[in-house]
């Protein structure tokens, strides 16, 4: 079974990151990892991510100084172990079937 890596650059997203991560956790396709790259947030984003990680071992957290979304995505790619990479924005929720739909189209 193929593995999907969802990469989320996170910068000061304390108001939305939990909803974003939960939407990925609830995917109908289960073989996923969630790579969250904290890009120097000065709010509670990292604390929220750490709490979510304690509840789900599919979550990886990378903490880096603020380098921008491109460098955060690059760091996420380098840390990912999936067969396919998908990007998510920390202020958006993903459809529940996105992984499953992509998998069925690519097989």
PDB file of C-alpha atoms in Angstrom:
ATOM      1  CA  UNK A   1       0.000   0.000   0.000  1.00  0.00           C
ATOM      2  CA  UNK A   2       1.378   3.389  -0.987  1.00  0.00           C
ATOM      3  CA  UNK A   3       2.102   5.985   1.679  1.00  0.00           C
ATOM      4  CA  UNK A   4       1.122   9.645   1.354  1.00  0.00           C
ATOM      5  CA  UNK A   5       3.139  12.370   3.061  1.00  0.00           C
ATOM      6  CA  UNK A   6       1.164  15.530   3.797  1.00  0.00           C
ATOM      7  CA  UNK A   7       3.521  18.455   4.314  1.00  0.00           C
ATOM      8  CA  UNK A   8       2.260  21.501   6.192  1.00  0.00           C
ATOM      9  CA  UNK A   9       4.379  24.652   6.518  1.00  0.00           C
ATOM     10  CA  UNK A  10       3.298  26.307   9.773  1.00  0.00           C
ATOM     11  CA  UNK A  11       3.848  29.947  10.658  1.00  0.00           C
ATOM     12  CA  UNK A  12       1.813  31.558  13.437  1.00  0.00           C
ATOM     13  CA  UNK A  13      -1.187  29.352  12.727  1.00  0.00           C
ATOM     14  CA  UNK A  14      -2.436  28.727  16.271  1.00  0.00           C
ATOM     15  CA  UNK A  15      -6.019  29.539  15.254  1.00  0.00           C
ATOM     16  CA  UNK A  16      -6.187  27.078  12.356  1.00  0.00           C
ATOM     17  CA  UNK A  17      -3.501  24.392  12.622  1.00  0.00           C
ATOM     18  CA  UNK A  18      -5.492  21.983  14.779  1.00  0.00           C
ATOM     19  CA  UNK A  19      -8.389  21.936  12.319  1.00  0.00           C
ATOM     20  CA  UNK A  20      -5.987  21.461   9.407  1.00  0.00           C
ATOM     21  CA  UNK A  21      -4.167  18.526  11.039  1.00  0.00           C
ATOM     22  CA  UNK A  22      -7.425  16.908  12.180  1.00  0.00           C
ATOM     23  CA  UNK A  23      -8.764  17.050   8.612  1.00  0.00           C
ATOM     24  CA  UNK A  24      -5.712  15.125   7.433  1.00  0.00           C
ATOM     25  CA  UNK A  25      -5.882  12.656  10.328  1.00  0.00           C
ATOM     26  CA  UNK A  26      -9.460  11.873   9.300  1.00  0.00           C
ATOM     27  CA  UNK A  27      -8.586  10.892   5.727  1.00  0.00           C
ATOM     28  CA  UNK A  28     -10.366   7.791   4.483  1.00  0.00           C
ATOM     29  CA  UNK A  29      -7.006   6.539   3.163  1.00  0.00           C
ATOM     30  CA  UNK A  30      -5.073   5.560   6.264  1.00  0.00           C
ATOM     31  CA  UNK A  31      -1.466   5.059   5.191  1.00  0.00           C
ATOM     32  CA  UNK A  32      -0.300   8.638   5.704  1.00  0.00           C
ATOM     33  CA  UNK A  33       2.219  10.712   7.546  1.00  0.00           C
ATOM     34  CA  UNK A  34       1.786  14.352   8.473  1.00  0.00           C
ATOM     35  CA  UNK A  35       4.976  16.406   8.354  1.00  0.00           C
ATOM     36  CA  UNK A  36       4.481  19.752  10.070  1.00  0.00           C
ATOM     37  CA  UNK A  37       7.283  22.261   9.590  1.00  0.00           C
ATOM     38  CA  UNK A  38       7.139  24.962  12.234  1.00  0.00           C
ATOM     39  CA  UNK A  39       8.761  27.890  10.446  1.00  0.00           C
ATOM     40  CA  UNK A  40       9.750  30.030  13.429  1.00  0.00           C
ATOM     41  CA  UNK A  41       6.264  30.637  14.789  1.00  0.00           C
ATOM     42  CA  UNK A  42       6.080  33.065  17.707  1.00  0.00           C
ATOM     43  CA  UNK A  43       2.577  32.007  18.776  1.00  0.00           C
ATOM     44  CA  UNK A  44       1.384  28.675  20.241  1.00  0.00           C
ATOM     45  CA  UNK A  45       1.573  26.727  16.969  1.00  0.00           C
ATOM     46  CA  UNK A  46       4.458  24.522  18.135  1.00  0.00           C
ATOM     47  CA  UNK A  47       2.717  23.737  21.437  1.00  0.00           C
ATOM     48  CA  UNK A  48      -0.453  22.724  19.598  1.00  0.00           C
ATOM     49  CA  UNK A  49       1.523  20.539  17.185  1.00  0.00           C
ATOM     50  CA  UNK A  50       3.333  18.857  20.088  1.00  0.00           C
ATOM     51  CA  UNK A  51       0.011  18.006  21.744  1.00  0.00           C
ATOM     52  CA  UNK A  52      -1.341  16.570  18.496  1.00  0.00           C
ATOM     53  CA  UNK A  53       1.840  14.539  18.006  1.00  0.00           C
ATOM     54  CA  UNK A  54       1.428  12.939  21.454  1.00  0.00           C
ATOM     55  CA  UNK A  55      -1.927  11.567  20.257  1.00  0.00           C
ATOM     56  CA  UNK A  56      -0.850  10.389  16.787  1.00  0.00           C
ATOM     57  CA  UNK A  57       2.511   8.871  15.875  1.00  0.00           C
ATOM     58  CA  UNK A  58       1.918   9.662  12.186  1.00  0.00           C
ATOM     59  CA  UNK A  59       2.750  13.307  12.939  1.00  0.00           C
ATOM     60  CA  UNK A  60       6.344  14.515  12.531  1.00  0.00           C
ATOM     61  CA  UNK A  61       7.385  17.988  13.624  1.00  0.00           C
ATOM     62  CA  UNK A  62      10.324  19.871  12.207  1.00  0.00           C
ATOM     63  CA  UNK A  63      11.223  23.084  13.982  1.00  0.00           C
ATOM     64  CA  UNK A  64      13.277  25.649  12.089  1.00  0.00           C
ATOM     65  CA  UNK A  65      13.986  29.367  12.156  1.00  0.00           C
ATOM     66  CA  UNK A  66      11.743  31.409   9.911  1.00  0.00           C
ATOM     67  CA  UNK A  67      12.853  30.770   6.347  1.00  0.00           C
ATOM     68  CA  UNK A  68       9.624  31.098   4.381  1.00  0.00           C
ATOM     69  CA  UNK A  69       7.131  28.652   2.907  1.00  0.00           C
ATOM     70  CA  UNK A  70       9.443  27.372   0.162  1.00  0.00           C
ATOM     71  CA  UNK A  71      12.176  26.349   2.614  1.00  0.00           C
ATOM     72  CA  UNK A  72       9.571  24.863   4.966  1.00  0.00           C
ATOM     73  CA  UNK A  73       8.191  22.713   2.149  1.00  0.00           C
ATOM     74  CA  UNK A  74      11.713  21.690   1.162  1.00  0.00           C
ATOM     75  CA  UNK A  75      12.475  20.637   4.757  1.00  0.00           C
ATOM     76  CA  UNK A  76       9.226  18.660   4.795  1.00  0.00           C
ATOM     77  CA  UNK A  77      10.115  16.871   1.565  1.00  0.00           C
ATOM     78  CA  UNK A  78      13.519  15.908   2.947  1.00  0.00           C
ATOM     79  CA  UNK A  79      11.934  14.515   6.135  1.00  0.00           C
ATOM     80  CA  UNK A  80       9.098  12.658   4.431  1.00  0.00           C
ATOM     81  CA  UNK A  81       9.043   8.899   3.918  1.00  0.00           C
ATOM     82  CA  UNK A  82       5.969   8.617   1.709  1.00  0.00           C
ATOM     83  CA  UNK A  83       5.683   7.375  -1.845  1.00  0.00           C
ATOM     84  CA  UNK A  84       3.634  10.460  -2.753  1.00  0.00           C
ATOM     85  CA  UNK A  85       3.857  13.993  -1.388  1.00  0.00           C
ATOM     86  CA  UNK A  86       0.936  16.342  -0.922  1.00  0.00           C
ATOM     87  CA  UNK A  87       1.057  19.883   0.384  1.00  0.00           C
ATOM     88  CA  UNK A  88      -1.488  21.427   2.712  1.00  0.00           C
ATOM     89  CA  UNK A  89      -1.796  24.992   3.962  1.00  0.00           C
ATOM     90  CA  UNK A  90      -2.064  25.462   7.718  1.00  0.00           C
ATOM     91  CA  UNK A  91      -5.151  27.645   7.355  1.00  0.00           C
ATOM     92  CA  UNK A  92      -7.151  25.154   5.267  1.00  0.00           C
ATOM     93  CA  UNK A  93      -8.869  21.824   5.807  1.00  0.00           C
ATOM     94  CA  UNK A  94      -8.476  18.922   3.405  1.00  0.00           C
ATOM     95  CA  UNK A  95     -11.326  16.885   1.973  1.00  0.00           C
ATOM     96  CA  UNK A  96     -11.650  13.514   3.714  1.00  0.00           C
ATOM     97  CA  UNK A  97     -11.131  11.537   0.522  1.00  0.00           C
ATOM     98  CA  UNK A  98      -8.219  13.414  -1.050  1.00  0.00           C
ATOM     99  CA  UNK A  99      -5.663  10.661  -0.417  1.00  0.00           C
ATOM    100  CA  UNK A 100      -7.997   7.901  -1.502  1.00  0.00           C
ATOM    101  CA  UNK A 101      -9.072   9.777  -4.636  1.00  0.00           C
ATOM    102  CA  UNK A 102      -5.472  10.432  -5.664  1.00  0.00           C
ATOM    103  CA  UNK A 103      -4.515   6.824  -5.023  1.00  0.00           C
ATOM    104  CA  UNK A 104      -7.374   5.491  -7.155  1.00  0.00           C
ATOM    105  CA  UNK A 105      -6.518   7.840 -10.039  1.00  0.00           C
ATOM    106  CA  UNK A 106      -2.843   6.870 -10.020  1.00  0.00           C
ATOM    107  CA  UNK A 107      -3.314   3.121  -9.951  1.00  0.00           C
TER     108      UNK A 107
END
